[in-house]
Amino acid sequence: MEIKDYIDRIKRAIVEKESYDDYVQIFEEYKDFLEKRIFKNPKDIIARSQLAAVFMELRMDSDFSKDIMEEALVNYESELSVDEKTRLYTNLAFFYEENYSTEGCMDYLIKAINLNPQTPNAYDVLGRFYADQGNYREAVSLFETAQALSEVMKYHYNYAVALHQNGEVLKAKVVFEKLYQNYPTDTKVMFGFGVCCFETDDLIEALAMANKLAKLSELDDSISEFQIADLFYLCDEFASHNAMFDTTKYYENASWLGAYFYCLNILGKKEQLSLKFSEVISRKEKDILEAMNDELDENFTFEDREEVVASYSTEKKDIETTYFKVTNENFKPMPKLELYFMYGCYLLDCPRHQ
């Protein structure tokens, strides 16, 4: 068998098997195969990169993965091709991030870009790091380069998000609209486009996106019912906002309930509002009483109990304050619509994703 055969076998096993224990043996076999191949040819960069990924799959310390690749750089860097070094730099960046070393990750990404400017995933990941640091201007530039080099949807989506985060909402809207034309059922794209429409006063299109999202039978992990509800709320679709909440389970605190209370108040449903408030406060009082009566042991001390009671009491007070402001001061809570970058595996030699 060759590398391609093992990768095909691994992908089939991951789909067909029920648990990690059912297919881990394949990774063990692949590890032995790669180690023998590297013993015959220590300069086999593809085998080294695959082995680094296999170490991760076998849940070994990330240092094993870094060492097998950095060993090649130490001993053979001058003999390696541009593509081989780019592969090593990018994969090493991944494992440095896995090991919580942002500096090491960014260093290797910059090396990959300097060596080979045609490396979109390196620009994309580096852009994410700059965005995390609040440097959206630099992030926009990096994401722009990534999407110019590749048609991969993630790069274009992240570019749109970076534009939005940098305050360039009109430009972000243009990118999201094009993405929506190409990916009309992608929930992240639909929501991003809806947000930009709302923020550019295109309320008809923003509401259209909210309605389309709400009609989907299933949502992926990228967009929640609460985000859709917020979009409805900001478009003054108050009944639709509360309908989204009524069909989902949510933790009852002031940040969730403020908008719900406001919607009932503005819709003139005073009796329903009063009843909802009373039910919530009753549940909070029950939580407080139960916490006060919880038994103490070595894992739940008096201080722990006091902390839990104080937390529930604060939540109850915040809900009461919010209710009073909504009903007596015409207070309108204003949720902030957030867009998030697409992450995902950027390990070039990941047997799962390559």
Short mmCIF file of C-alpha atoms in Angstrom, two decimals:
data_model
loop_
_atom_site.label_atom_id
_atom_site.label_comp_id
_atom_site.label_asym_id
_atom_site.label_seq_id
_atom_site.Cartn_x
_atom_site.Cartn_y
_atom_site.Cartn_z
CA MET A 1 0.00 0.00 0.00
CA GLU A 2 1.02 3.60 -0.60
CA ILE A 3 0.14 6.87 1.16
CA LYS A 4 -2.94 7.46 -1.01
CA ASP A 5 -4.21 3.96 -0.22
CA TYR A 6 -3.89 4.53 3.52
CA ILE A 7 -5.62 7.92 3.31
CA ASP A 8 -8.53 6.42 1.35
CA ARG A 9 -8.76 3.61 3.88
CA ILE A 10 -8.69 6.05 6.81
CA LYS A 11 -11.43 8.23 5.33
CA ARG A 12 -13.68 5.23 4.72
CA ALA A 13 -13.09 3.94 8.23
CA ILE A 14 -13.91 7.28 9.86
CA VAL A 15 -17.22 7.36 7.99
CA GLU A 16 -18.10 3.70 8.53
CA LYS A 17 -16.84 3.03 12.06
CA GLU A 18 -18.72 4.15 15.12
CA SER A 19 -15.90 5.23 17.42
CA TYR A 20 -12.20 6.07 17.57
CA ASP A 21 -11.43 2.66 19.04
CA ASP A 22 -12.94 1.05 15.95
CA TYR A 23 -10.46 2.62 13.55
CA VAL A 24 -7.40 3.54 15.62
CA GLN A 25 -5.66 0.36 14.45
CA ILE A 26 -5.46 1.78 10.93
CA PHE A 27 -3.51 4.77 12.23
CA GLU A 28 -1.18 2.41 14.10
CA GLU A 29 -0.51 0.50 10.87
CA TYR A 30 -0.05 3.75 8.95
CA LYS A 31 2.42 4.98 11.56
CA ASP A 32 4.57 1.85 11.12
CA PHE A 33 4.44 2.23 7.33
CA LEU A 34 5.53 5.90 7.47
CA GLU A 35 8.35 5.27 9.95
CA LYS A 36 9.79 2.60 7.69
CA ARG A 37 9.53 4.90 4.70
CA ILE A 38 11.32 7.72 6.54
CA PHE A 39 14.03 5.32 7.72
CA LYS A 40 14.75 4.52 4.07
CA ASN A 41 14.61 8.18 3.02
CA PRO A 42 14.93 10.76 5.83
CA LYS A 43 14.29 13.55 3.29
CA ASP A 44 10.79 12.27 2.48
CA ILE A 45 8.90 15.41 3.54
CA ILE A 46 5.46 14.10 2.61
CA ALA A 47 5.97 11.02 4.79
CA ARG A 48 7.25 13.18 7.66
CA SER A 49 4.27 15.50 7.40
CA GLN A 50 1.85 12.59 7.26
CA LEU A 51 3.53 11.01 10.28
CA ALA A 52 3.20 14.28 12.22
CA ALA A 53 -0.54 14.20 11.52
CA VAL A 54 -0.76 10.53 12.52
CA PHE A 55 0.94 11.32 15.84
CA MET A 56 -1.88 13.79 16.47
CA GLU A 57 -4.52 11.21 15.55
CA LEU A 58 -2.92 8.77 17.99
CA ARG A 59 -3.24 11.48 20.66
CA MET A 60 0.47 11.81 21.21
CA ASP A 61 2.04 15.00 22.52
CA SER A 62 2.28 17.70 19.83
CA ASP A 63 6.02 17.87 20.43
CA PHE A 64 6.36 14.56 18.58
CA SER A 65 4.76 16.14 15.52
CA LYS A 66 6.88 19.29 15.73
CA ASP A 67 10.09 17.32 16.25
CA ILE A 68 9.64 15.07 13.22
CA MET A 69 9.26 18.13 10.97
CA GLU A 70 11.81 20.43 12.60
CA GLU A 71 14.35 17.62 12.39
CA ALA A 72 14.03 17.81 8.59
CA LEU A 73 14.62 21.57 8.65
CA VAL A 74 17.67 21.25 10.87
CA ASN A 75 19.29 18.49 8.82
CA TYR A 76 18.13 19.06 5.24
CA GLU A 77 16.66 22.56 4.81
CA SER A 78 19.21 23.64 2.20
CA GLU A 79 18.39 20.55 0.13
CA LEU A 80 14.61 20.96 0.18
CA SER A 81 12.47 22.49 -2.54
CA VAL A 82 10.32 25.59 -2.04
CA ASP A 83 7.18 23.43 -1.94
CA GLU A 84 8.69 21.08 0.63
CA LYS A 85 9.76 23.91 2.92
CA THR A 86 6.38 25.65 2.51
CA ARG A 87 4.67 22.41 3.52
CA LEU A 88 6.86 22.08 6.60
CA TYR A 89 6.41 25.72 7.64
CA THR A 90 2.62 25.62 7.28
CA ASN A 91 2.24 22.31 9.10
CA LEU A 92 4.58 23.46 11.86
CA ALA A 93 2.46 26.58 12.29
CA PHE A 94 -0.54 24.30 12.88
CA PHE A 95 1.23 22.31 15.58
CA TYR A 96 2.57 25.42 17.29
CA GLU A 97 -1.00 26.69 17.48
CA GLU A 98 -2.08 23.31 18.84
CA ASN A 99 0.56 23.81 21.54
CA TYR A 100 -0.80 27.31 22.37
CA SER A 101 2.24 29.10 20.94
CA THR A 102 0.81 31.99 18.95
CA GLU A 103 4.23 33.49 18.40
CA GLY A 104 5.69 30.27 17.01
CA CYS A 105 2.65 29.74 14.79
CA MET A 106 2.81 33.25 13.35
CA ASP A 107 6.58 32.99 12.78
CA TYR A 108 6.17 29.88 10.64
CA LEU A 109 3.22 31.34 8.74
CA ILE A 110 5.28 34.42 7.87
CA LYS A 111 8.14 32.15 6.77
CA ALA A 112 5.75 30.24 4.52
CA ILE A 113 4.45 33.46 2.95
CA ASN A 114 7.91 34.96 2.47
CA LEU A 115 9.12 31.77 0.81
CA ASN A 116 6.02 31.14 -1.28
CA PRO A 117 3.62 34.09 -1.71
CA GLN A 118 1.11 31.75 -3.41
CA THR A 119 0.02 30.17 -0.11
CA PRO A 120 -3.61 31.19 0.58
CA ASN A 121 -4.12 29.16 3.75
CA ALA A 122 -1.10 30.82 5.40
CA TYR A 123 -2.54 34.28 4.66
CA ASP A 124 -5.93 33.18 5.96
CA VAL A 125 -4.66 31.82 9.29
CA LEU A 126 -2.30 34.75 9.80
CA GLY A 127 -5.21 37.11 9.13
CA ARG A 128 -7.19 35.41 11.87
CA PHE A 129 -4.37 35.97 14.36
CA TYR A 130 -4.17 39.67 13.53
CA ALA A 131 -7.96 39.93 13.86
CA ASP A 132 -7.80 38.24 17.27
CA GLN A 133 -5.32 40.92 18.29
CA GLY A 134 -7.72 43.65 17.13
CA ASN A 135 -5.59 44.62 14.12
CA TYR A 136 -8.42 44.41 11.59
CA ARG A 137 -6.68 46.60 9.04
CA GLU A 138 -3.83 44.09 8.68
CA ALA A 139 -6.30 41.21 8.85
CA VAL A 140 -8.31 42.64 5.94
CA SER A 141 -5.16 42.86 3.83
CA LEU A 142 -4.19 39.25 4.55
CA PHE A 143 -7.68 37.85 3.98
CA GLU A 144 -7.94 39.87 0.76
CA THR A 145 -4.78 38.20 -0.53
CA ALA A 146 -6.01 34.74 0.47
CA GLN A 147 -9.31 35.12 -1.38
CA ALA A 148 -7.52 36.53 -4.44
CA LEU A 149 -5.35 33.40 -4.59
CA SER A 150 -8.10 30.81 -4.17
CA GLU A 151 -11.79 30.17 -4.82
CA VAL A 152 -12.14 28.30 -1.51
CA MET A 153 -15.28 29.70 0.13
CA LYS A 154 -13.72 30.06 3.58
CA TYR A 155 -11.18 32.62 2.37
CA HIS A 156 -13.87 34.82 0.80
CA TYR A 157 -16.12 34.50 3.84
CA ASN A 158 -13.33 35.46 6.24
CA TYR A 159 -12.47 38.43 4.04
CA ALA A 160 -16.08 39.62 4.32
CA VAL A 161 -16.08 39.18 8.09
CA ALA A 162 -12.80 41.08 8.41
CA LEU A 163 -14.21 43.94 6.34
CA HIS A 164 -17.25 44.03 8.61
CA GLN A 165 -15.12 44.00 11.75
CA ASN A 166 -13.03 46.82 10.30
CA GLY A 167 -16.12 48.95 9.80
CA GLU A 168 -16.18 48.53 6.00
CA VAL A 169 -19.74 47.26 6.01
CA LEU A 170 -20.67 48.26 2.45
CA LYS A 171 -17.67 46.36 1.06
CA ALA A 172 -18.49 43.40 3.29
CA LYS A 173 -22.08 43.44 2.02
CA VAL A 174 -20.87 43.20 -1.60
CA VAL A 175 -18.71 40.16 -0.79
CA PHE A 176 -21.48 38.49 1.22
CA GLU A 177 -24.01 39.09 -1.56
CA LYS A 178 -21.75 37.38 -4.07
CA LEU A 179 -21.20 34.51 -1.64
CA TYR A 180 -24.96 34.22 -1.16
CA GLN A 181 -25.43 33.91 -4.91
CA ASN A 182 -22.97 31.01 -4.96
CA TYR A 183 -23.95 29.42 -1.63
CA PRO A 184 -27.66 30.27 -1.16
CA THR A 185 -28.23 27.71 1.61
CA ASP A 186 -25.11 28.33 3.71
CA THR A 187 -26.34 29.65 7.07
CA LYS A 188 -23.16 31.60 7.87
CA VAL A 189 -23.33 33.39 4.53
CA MET A 190 -27.05 34.08 4.88
CA PHE A 191 -26.60 35.52 8.35
CA GLY A 192 -23.57 37.60 7.38
CA PHE A 193 -25.43 39.03 4.42
CA GLY A 194 -28.46 39.73 6.61
CA VAL A 195 -26.36 41.54 9.19
CA CYS A 196 -24.72 43.74 6.56
CA CYS A 197 -28.11 44.49 5.01
CA PHE A 198 -29.46 45.59 8.39
CA GLU A 199 -26.42 47.76 9.08
CA THR A 200 -26.77 49.47 5.68
CA ASP A 201 -30.51 50.09 6.23
CA ASP A 202 -31.57 47.48 3.68
CA LEU A 203 -34.21 46.14 6.08
CA ILE A 204 -36.24 44.32 3.44
CA GLU A 205 -33.29 42.10 2.48
CA ALA A 206 -32.21 41.71 6.13
CA LEU A 207 -35.68 40.47 7.04
CA ALA A 208 -35.71 38.17 4.02
CA MET A 209 -32.52 36.52 5.29
CA ALA A 210 -33.97 36.16 8.80
CA ASN A 211 -37.11 34.53 7.41
CA LYS A 212 -35.13 32.12 5.23
CA LEU A 213 -32.93 31.13 8.17
CA ALA A 214 -35.95 30.63 10.43
CA LYS A 215 -37.58 28.30 7.89
CA LEU A 216 -34.62 25.92 7.76
CA SER A 217 -35.51 22.62 9.39
CA GLU A 218 -32.04 22.28 10.88
CA LEU A 219 -29.31 24.75 11.69
CA ASP A 220 -25.63 23.86 11.82
CA ASP A 221 -23.43 24.86 14.74
CA SER A 222 -22.43 28.11 13.03
CA ILE A 223 -25.67 30.05 13.50
CA SER A 224 -28.07 29.72 16.42
CA GLU A 225 -31.78 30.43 16.83
CA PHE A 226 -30.81 33.30 19.13
CA GLN A 227 -28.81 35.05 16.40
CA ILE A 228 -31.74 34.75 14.02
CA ALA A 229 -34.04 36.05 16.77
CA ASP A 230 -31.76 39.07 17.24
CA LEU A 231 -31.95 39.84 13.52
CA PHE A 232 -35.76 39.66 13.68
CA TYR A 233 -35.75 41.92 16.72
CA LEU A 234 -33.57 44.58 15.13
CA CYS A 235 -35.83 44.52 12.07
CA ASP A 236 -38.75 45.23 14.43
CA GLU A 237 -40.28 41.81 13.81
CA PHE A 238 -41.11 41.35 17.49
CA ALA A 239 -43.56 38.46 17.20
CA SER A 240 -41.06 36.48 15.10
CA HIS A 241 -38.33 37.21 17.67
CA ASN A 242 -40.36 35.76 20.54
CA ALA A 243 -41.53 32.83 18.45
CA MET A 244 -37.88 31.82 17.94
CA PHE A 245 -37.34 31.89 21.71
CA ASP A 246 -40.53 29.99 22.48
CA THR A 247 -39.33 27.01 20.44
CA THR A 248 -35.86 26.80 22.01
CA LYS A 249 -34.36 26.21 25.42
CA TYR A 250 -32.40 29.09 26.82
CA TYR A 251 -30.95 30.13 30.14
CA GLU A 252 -33.18 32.70 31.80
CA ASN A 253 -31.13 35.78 32.51
CA ALA A 254 -31.52 39.49 31.80
CA SER A 255 -29.49 39.43 28.58
CA TRP A 256 -31.92 36.95 26.97
CA LEU A 257 -35.13 38.15 28.61
CA GLY A 258 -34.77 41.89 28.07
CA ALA A 259 -35.63 41.76 24.37
CA TYR A 260 -38.36 39.17 25.04
CA PHE A 261 -39.98 41.44 27.61
CA TYR A 262 -39.72 44.42 25.25
CA CYS A 263 -41.39 42.52 22.42
CA LEU A 264 -44.36 41.55 24.62
CA ASN A 265 -44.63 45.11 25.87
CA ILE A 266 -44.51 46.73 22.44
CA LEU A 267 -47.05 44.17 21.13
CA GLY A 268 -49.42 45.17 23.94
CA LYS A 269 -49.40 41.73 25.57
CA LYS A 270 -49.29 43.12 29.10
CA GLU A 271 -50.92 40.15 30.80
CA GLN A 272 -48.59 37.66 29.09
CA LEU A 273 -45.63 39.87 29.99
CA SER A 274 -46.60 40.00 33.66
CA LEU A 275 -47.16 36.24 33.75
CA LYS A 276 -43.81 35.52 32.06
CA PHE A 277 -42.02 37.77 34.53
CA SER A 278 -43.71 36.14 37.52
CA GLU A 279 -42.84 32.63 36.26
CA VAL A 280 -39.20 33.52 35.72
CA ILE A 281 -38.82 35.17 39.12
CA SER A 282 -40.52 32.19 40.78
CA ARG A 283 -38.01 29.83 39.15
CA LYS A 284 -35.09 32.01 40.23
CA GLU A 285 -36.36 32.05 43.82
CA LYS A 286 -36.64 28.27 43.68
CA ASP A 287 -33.05 28.04 42.40
CA ILE A 288 -31.87 30.25 45.27
CA LEU A 289 -33.73 28.19 47.88
CA GLU A 290 -32.43 24.89 46.50
CA ALA A 291 -28.88 26.22 46.43
CA MET A 292 -29.15 27.38 50.04
CA ASN A 293 -30.20 23.86 51.03
CA ASP A 294 -27.56 22.00 49.05
CA GLU A 295 -25.48 19.69 51.22
CA LEU A 296 -21.85 20.57 51.81
CA ASP A 297 -18.95 18.19 51.25
CA GLU A 298 -15.29 18.31 50.27
CA ASN A 299 -16.23 19.12 46.67
CA PHE A 300 -18.89 21.70 47.52
CA THR A 301 -17.84 24.00 50.34
CA PHE A 302 -19.72 26.71 52.20
CA GLU A 303 -17.95 29.30 50.06
CA ASP A 304 -19.04 27.45 46.90
CA ARG A 305 -22.64 27.46 48.07
CA GLU A 306 -22.51 31.15 48.90
CA GLU A 307 -21.13 31.87 45.44
CA VAL A 308 -23.96 29.94 43.75
CA VAL A 309 -26.60 31.67 45.86
CA ALA A 310 -25.08 35.07 45.11
CA SER A 311 -25.04 34.29 41.38
CA TYR A 312 -28.74 33.35 41.31
CA SER A 313 -29.60 36.38 43.44
CA THR A 314 -27.76 38.69 41.03
CA GLU A 315 -29.57 37.15 38.07
CA LYS A 316 -32.93 37.65 39.81
CA LYS A 317 -32.13 41.30 40.57
CA ASP A 318 -30.95 41.96 37.00
CA ILE A 319 -34.15 40.46 35.58
CA GLU A 320 -36.28 42.58 37.94
CA THR A 321 -34.35 45.72 36.96
CA THR A 322 -34.69 44.99 33.24
CA TYR A 323 -38.42 44.29 33.58
CA PHE A 324 -38.95 47.57 35.42
CA LYS A 325 -37.01 49.54 32.79
CA VAL A 326 -38.93 47.93 29.93
CA THR A 327 -42.36 48.44 31.48
CA ASN A 328 -41.81 51.86 33.06
CA GLU A 329 -39.05 53.59 31.10
CA ASN A 330 -39.72 52.34 27.56
CA PHE A 331 -36.23 50.80 27.62
CA LYS A 332 -35.30 48.93 24.44
CA PRO A 333 -32.40 46.48 24.83
CA MET A 334 -30.14 46.52 21.78
CA PRO A 335 -28.34 43.23 21.03
CA LYS A 336 -25.15 43.43 19.02
CA LEU A 337 -24.96 41.27 15.91
CA GLU A 338 -21.62 39.45 15.79
CA LEU A 339 -19.93 37.74 12.86
CA TYR A 340 -17.27 35.10 13.41
CA PHE A 341 -14.47 33.76 11.25
CA MET A 342 -14.47 30.29 9.80
CA TYR A 343 -11.72 28.19 11.29
CA GLY A 344 -11.12 24.58 10.37
CA CYS A 345 -8.08 22.37 9.88
CA TYR A 346 -5.28 23.90 7.83
CA LEU A 347 -2.85 21.03 8.29
CA LEU A 348 -1.80 20.29 4.72
CA ASP A 349 -1.29 16.61 5.44
CA CYS A 350 -4.29 15.85 7.62
CA PRO A 351 -5.57 12.37 6.66
CA ARG A 352 -9.08 13.44 7.65
CA HIS A 353 -9.35 16.68 5.70
CA GLN A 354 -6.77 16.84 2.90
#
